[in-house]
Amino acid sequence: MGLLNSLVLGSTKIMPKFVIGRIAAVYVAGNKLRDGLDLVQKLNSKGFSGTLDLLGEEVTNRRQTNRIRDSYCELLDGIANAGIDCNISLKLTALGLKINEDLCWDNLSVVLDKAREYENFVRMDMEDASVTELTLRMCDRAKKYYSKCGTVLQAYMHRTINDIDILDVPHSNIRICKGAYKESENIAYQDYQKIRDNYLECAEKIMDKGIYVGLATHDDWLIESLLDLIKRKKYKPNKYEFQALSGVPIDKRLDSLISEGHKVRYYVPYGPEWYAYSIRRMRENPDIWKDTMKAFFFRTKHRR
Ligand code: FAD
């Protein structure tokens, strides 16, 4: 581990909460559901779609997972009542995936039932490699139960190019991203350009299969290459969207995507657990901390 990363890990223990709070505020809409809904409403008015993600701490028991399930149902009610263009993203571990697969399914199926009421879409985020297989399995089960759902593939994983075949089912909808966790070189590419190349190869395979794809990245080179790919494949605008995390300073690029007629979705986290969540993410992958600091210093005061 590099010196800077060690410093990051050490400093999260002593950094005052308000400092972490100021930095997290760049990314997190706020504590309450209303904060998330308001931010997405604002984004909608500028032509962007939204995904709301309720931030959660690691869960250790059934009761916590049930509370999170209920919060996601409230979120879906809130989105419908607000009449906004917004779907949801959730982490299956927050619904109990690491505790018990059946518990996770019981919770997920309740959220899917609620999504069905409003015909909304549910994205299952991809987490670290210890749950890749389980997540794909849960997604497969979920798709058979309610088709408006999908998961995420990470371009840094060696297995991803083959996992596309597993997810190639009717009404498939895949988000592709580089991958946010620290994984070993036995299972994941470490080289920056290799990950980009694999991202493009996977995106091309997904398009060849005619699957709806969420292209999640802030990497300008990659966005440019994806635009070339879309052009070359003549991929229809109703088969893809670009996705970005709210707070990452690439507003100009996203504005130009919108003005060129591409669909763009902002991923907006909210919730009272922002502090524990931010600390956990920084410890999981100190590189994120470096990006966060960059975003913090280079952002204008008025965030989207
Ligand atoms: P990079 O090369 O890492 O970044 C490109 C540029 O953007 C750099 O200048 C960098 O500094 C800046 N940047 C990138 N991220 C940040 C940030 N957080 N703050 C400030 N600046 C930043 N990962 C998963 O493992 N599972 C998921 O389910 C998942 N869902 C995602 C959903 C969305 C909508 C997005 C955008 C990302 C998601 N990710 C997920 C994270 C993803 O895997 C990458 O870790 C992250 O997007 C950084 O990769 P990049 O493609 O932006 O390229």
XYZ file of C-alpha atoms and ligand atoms in Angstrom:
357
model
C 0.000 0.000 0.000
C 1.341 3.435 -0.939
C 2.284 6.031 1.630
C -0.592 8.295 0.618
C -3.110 5.481 1.027
C -1.709 4.634 4.470
C -2.045 8.286 5.428
C -5.633 8.300 4.202
C -6.487 5.234 6.249
C -4.868 6.737 9.323
C -6.418 10.154 8.904
C -10.029 8.909 8.687
C -9.670 7.833 12.344
C -8.754 11.297 13.568
C -10.519 13.546 11.078
C -13.305 15.578 12.707
C -16.813 14.586 11.673
C -17.573 18.036 10.280
C -14.632 17.770 7.861
C -15.852 14.402 6.553
C -19.346 15.945 6.491
C -18.237 18.890 4.344
C -16.606 16.516 1.907
C -19.459 13.991 1.880
C -21.866 16.871 1.197
C -20.339 17.132 -2.281
C -21.747 13.690 -3.061
C -24.635 13.101 -0.694
C -27.969 14.878 -1.260
C -28.667 15.084 2.477
C -29.956 13.142 5.468
C -33.564 12.836 4.461
C -35.568 11.305 1.666
C -36.893 14.792 0.894
C -33.296 15.957 0.212
C -32.815 13.199 -2.355
C -36.180 13.844 -4.029
C -35.521 17.597 -4.213
C -32.107 17.141 -5.795
C -33.464 14.741 -8.414
C -36.314 17.158 -9.158
C -33.722 19.848 -9.799
C -31.726 17.502 -12.036
C -34.878 16.537 -13.953
C -35.527 20.209 -14.672
C -32.119 20.300 -16.404
C -32.878 17.230 -18.510
C -31.195 14.548 -16.371
C -32.732 11.363 -14.990
C -31.964 10.209 -11.460
C -31.202 7.135 -9.403
C -31.621 7.423 -5.647
C -29.500 5.284 -3.378
C -30.160 5.073 0.346
C -26.794 4.996 2.093
C -26.472 2.259 4.649
C -24.037 0.968 7.211
C -23.050 -2.675 7.213
C -25.983 -4.755 8.476
C -25.569 -7.471 11.060
C -29.083 -8.635 11.807
C -32.482 -9.348 10.283
C -34.200 -6.365 11.895
C -31.763 -3.920 10.306
C -32.308 -5.475 6.880
C -36.084 -5.182 7.303
C -35.735 -1.503 8.177
C -33.705 -0.899 5.026
C -36.276 -2.815 2.959
C -39.017 -0.550 4.360
C -36.970 2.563 3.633
C -36.593 1.478 0.015
C -40.365 0.985 -0.186
C -40.848 4.509 1.216
C -38.364 5.756 -1.342
C -40.375 4.198 -4.172
C -43.563 5.769 -2.740
C -41.758 9.113 -2.481
C -40.557 8.984 -6.090
C -44.067 8.168 -7.314
C -45.670 10.914 -5.211
C -43.104 13.464 -6.364
C -43.710 12.452 -9.991
C -40.003 12.568 -10.801
C -37.958 10.682 -13.400
C -36.002 8.506 -11.018
C -35.345 4.853 -10.265
C -33.524 3.250 -7.324
C -30.203 1.542 -6.692
C -29.664 -0.741 -3.740
C -26.978 -2.916 -2.236
C -28.014 -6.514 -1.686
C -25.760 -6.817 1.364
C -27.935 -4.120 2.991
C -30.890 -6.458 2.465
C -29.001 -9.305 4.138
C -27.102 -11.039 1.325
C -24.161 -11.859 3.588
C -26.404 -13.022 6.429
C -28.624 -15.400 4.516
C -29.623 -15.644 0.848
C -33.282 -16.380 1.628
C -33.485 -13.403 3.966
C -32.104 -11.207 1.190
C -34.623 -12.586 -1.293
C -37.528 -12.049 1.131
C -36.518 -8.398 1.500
C -35.765 -7.879 -2.178
C -39.071 -9.380 -3.312
C -40.953 -6.888 -1.094
C -39.047 -4.006 -2.734
C -39.736 -5.497 -6.179
C -43.457 -5.751 -5.355
C -43.456 -2.077 -4.433
C -41.543 -1.187 -7.633
C -44.101 -3.174 -9.613
C -46.903 -0.962 -8.203
C -45.277 2.016 -9.929
C -43.551 0.158 -12.769
C -40.293 1.576 -11.527
C -36.840 0.089 -12.097
C -34.593 -1.430 -9.412
C -30.814 -1.593 -9.851
C -28.767 -3.960 -7.712
C -25.317 -2.395 -7.279
C -22.338 -4.725 -7.615
C -20.221 -4.944 -4.482
C -16.896 -6.661 -3.795
C -15.867 -9.981 -5.337
C -17.026 -12.028 -2.340
C -20.624 -11.417 -3.468
C -20.332 -11.261 -7.278
C -21.686 -14.765 -7.791
C -24.454 -14.294 -5.213
C -25.458 -10.951 -6.754
C -25.721 -12.451 -10.234
C -27.792 -15.312 -8.832
C -30.083 -12.933 -6.954
C -30.466 -10.786 -10.057
C -31.431 -13.826 -12.121
C -34.085 -14.758 -9.570
C -35.317 -11.166 -9.420
C -35.610 -10.874 -13.226
C -37.872 -13.918 -13.306
C -40.050 -12.322 -10.629
C -40.155 -8.752 -11.973
C -38.422 -7.886 -15.220
C -37.745 -4.183 -14.532
C -34.561 -4.750 -12.604
C -30.907 -5.356 -13.323
C -27.447 -5.392 -11.872
C -23.963 -4.055 -12.561
C -20.812 -5.482 -14.120
C -17.323 -4.249 -13.279
C -14.826 -3.908 -16.121
C -11.860 -4.627 -13.838
C -13.054 -8.194 -13.212
C -11.611 -10.902 -15.493
C -14.927 -12.747 -15.391
C -17.081 -9.855 -16.611
C -16.866 -10.571 -20.336
C -18.405 -14.018 -19.642
C -20.899 -12.723 -17.075
C -22.557 -10.750 -19.876
C -23.822 -14.106 -21.204
C -25.326 -14.935 -17.796
C -27.192 -11.604 -17.760
C -28.374 -11.939 -21.364
C -32.044 -12.673 -20.609
C -35.207 -10.991 -21.944
C -35.457 -7.294 -20.897
C -31.886 -7.348 -19.666
C -30.511 -4.029 -18.421
C -26.877 -3.846 -17.350
C -24.907 -1.022 -15.800
C -21.232 -1.256 -16.663
C -18.626 0.541 -14.551
C -14.897 0.141 -13.900
C -15.328 -1.225 -10.353
C -14.824 0.515 -7.028
C -13.285 -2.091 -4.710
C -9.718 -3.262 -4.181
C -9.528 -6.708 -5.776
C -6.563 -9.040 -6.184
C -4.694 -9.360 -9.456
C -5.786 -13.005 -9.657
C -9.313 -11.930 -10.412
C -9.134 -8.304 -11.511
C -7.152 -6.192 -13.953
C -4.985 -3.626 -12.184
C -3.699 -1.697 -15.169
C -5.633 1.531 -15.846
C -5.664 1.237 -19.648
C -6.436 -2.492 -19.521
C -9.560 -1.740 -17.465
C -10.629 0.908 -19.984
C -10.050 -1.523 -22.868
C -12.024 -4.237 -21.130
C -14.825 -1.738 -20.415
C -15.043 -1.007 -24.149
C -14.889 -4.681 -25.088
C -17.684 -5.477 -22.627
C -19.779 -2.497 -23.780
C -19.409 -3.684 -27.376
C -20.465 -7.226 -26.454
C -23.472 -5.878 -24.543
C -24.470 -3.796 -27.575
C -23.983 -6.754 -29.926
C -26.536 -8.587 -27.826
C -28.935 -5.620 -28.017
C -29.027 -5.235 -24.221
C -29.979 -1.898 -22.610
C -26.802 -0.492 -21.069
C -26.044 2.119 -18.422
C -22.568 3.466 -19.219
C -21.319 4.575 -15.807
C -18.064 6.507 -15.916
C -16.511 9.955 -15.452
C -13.485 9.108 -17.580
C -13.472 11.557 -20.472
C -11.366 9.302 -22.721
C -13.801 6.459 -22.105
C -16.872 8.636 -22.701
C -15.369 9.748 -26.026
C -14.600 6.123 -26.984
C -18.116 5.060 -25.997
C -19.573 7.799 -28.181
C -17.531 6.408 -31.095
C -18.764 2.914 -30.296
C -22.404 4.053 -30.160
C -21.948 5.737 -33.536
C -20.217 2.744 -35.102
C -22.854 0.324 -33.807
C -25.670 2.758 -34.642
C -26.923 1.968 -31.154
C -30.335 3.535 -30.664
C -30.784 6.253 -27.990
C -33.486 4.168 -26.315
C -30.942 1.350 -25.697
C -28.398 3.161 -23.566
C -27.765 5.962 -21.098
C -24.705 7.566 -19.558
C -24.506 7.557 -15.766
C -22.462 9.649 -13.331
C -22.212 10.126 -9.587
C -23.702 13.373 -8.372
C -20.873 15.593 -7.149
C -18.138 14.491 -9.534
C -17.047 17.623 -11.384
C -17.863 16.727 -14.991
C -20.928 18.947 -15.403
C -19.788 20.428 -18.715
C -19.314 17.015 -20.309
C -22.724 15.845 -19.089
C -24.405 19.039 -20.293
C -22.953 18.492 -23.732
C -24.106 14.846 -23.770
C -27.627 16.039 -22.981
C -27.512 18.734 -25.657
C -26.368 16.112 -28.198
C -29.460 14.034 -27.391
C -27.979 11.324 -25.147
C -29.775 10.226 -22.010
C -27.831 10.941 -18.805
C -28.649 9.717 -15.318
C -27.205 11.012 -12.068
C -26.685 8.577 -9.202
C -27.684 10.439 -6.042
C -26.941 8.968 -2.590
C -28.821 10.233 0.468
C -29.529 9.132 4.021
C -28.615 9.582 7.666
C -25.841 6.976 7.468
C -23.675 9.221 5.294
C -20.882 9.459 7.882
C -20.367 5.742 8.465
C -20.827 5.139 4.749
C -18.203 7.715 3.764
C -15.666 6.352 6.236
C -16.285 2.781 5.115
C -15.869 3.673 1.424
C -12.651 5.556 2.144
C -11.228 2.613 4.055
C -12.333 0.115 1.401
C -10.593 2.035 -1.314
C -8.357 4.969 -0.348
C -8.074 5.952 -4.044
C -11.692 7.147 -3.809
C -10.558 9.531 -1.106
C -8.102 11.139 -3.512
C -10.862 11.635 -6.101
C -13.129 12.965 -3.392
C -10.601 15.558 -2.305
C -10.105 16.598 -5.918
C -13.860 16.960 -6.413
C -14.137 18.896 -3.158
C -11.556 21.460 -4.137
C -12.472 21.829 -7.789
C -16.228 21.990 -7.411
C -18.157 25.204 -7.580
C -20.152 26.114 -4.505
C -23.501 25.411 -6.119
C -23.605 21.696 -6.693
C -26.126 19.971 -8.827
P -11.710 7.101 -13.204
O -10.552 7.012 -14.105
O -11.585 6.514 -11.844
O -12.148 8.596 -13.043
C -12.256 9.482 -14.139
C -12.230 10.902 -13.601
O -13.332 11.096 -12.703
C -10.958 11.168 -12.784
O -10.578 12.497 -12.997
C -11.408 10.991 -11.349
O -10.670 11.762 -10.472
C -12.868 11.427 -11.405
N -13.644 10.653 -10.427
C -13.992 9.369 -10.517
N -14.708 8.977 -9.426
C -14.760 10.057 -8.632
C -15.339 10.337 -7.368
N -16.006 9.397 -6.661
N -15.192 11.568 -6.875
C -14.546 12.533 -7.544
N -13.987 12.353 -8.740
C -14.096 11.141 -9.284
N -18.662 0.598 -8.693
C -18.921 -0.652 -8.286
O -18.005 -1.395 -7.947
N -20.221 -1.097 -8.215
C -21.278 -0.330 -8.597
O -22.414 -0.792 -8.535
C -21.006 0.974 -9.063
N -22.003 1.782 -9.462
C -21.690 2.982 -10.023
C -22.714 3.786 -10.531
C -22.426 4.964 -11.172
C -23.535 5.783 -11.739
C -21.061 5.376 -11.313
C -20.721 6.613 -12.057
C -20.061 4.621 -10.772
C -20.361 3.439 -10.112
N -19.361 2.659 -9.553
C -19.657 1.412 -9.085
C -17.991 3.206 -9.377
C -17.098 2.830 -10.542
O -16.858 1.466 -10.548
C -15.767 3.574 -10.457
O -15.130 3.258 -9.256
C -15.882 5.066 -10.517
O -16.884 5.466 -11.408
C -14.559 5.656 -11.011
O -14.292 5.210 -12.315
P -14.414 6.148 -13.603
O -14.937 5.332 -14.715
O -15.180 7.348 -13.280
O -12.904 6.458 -14.011
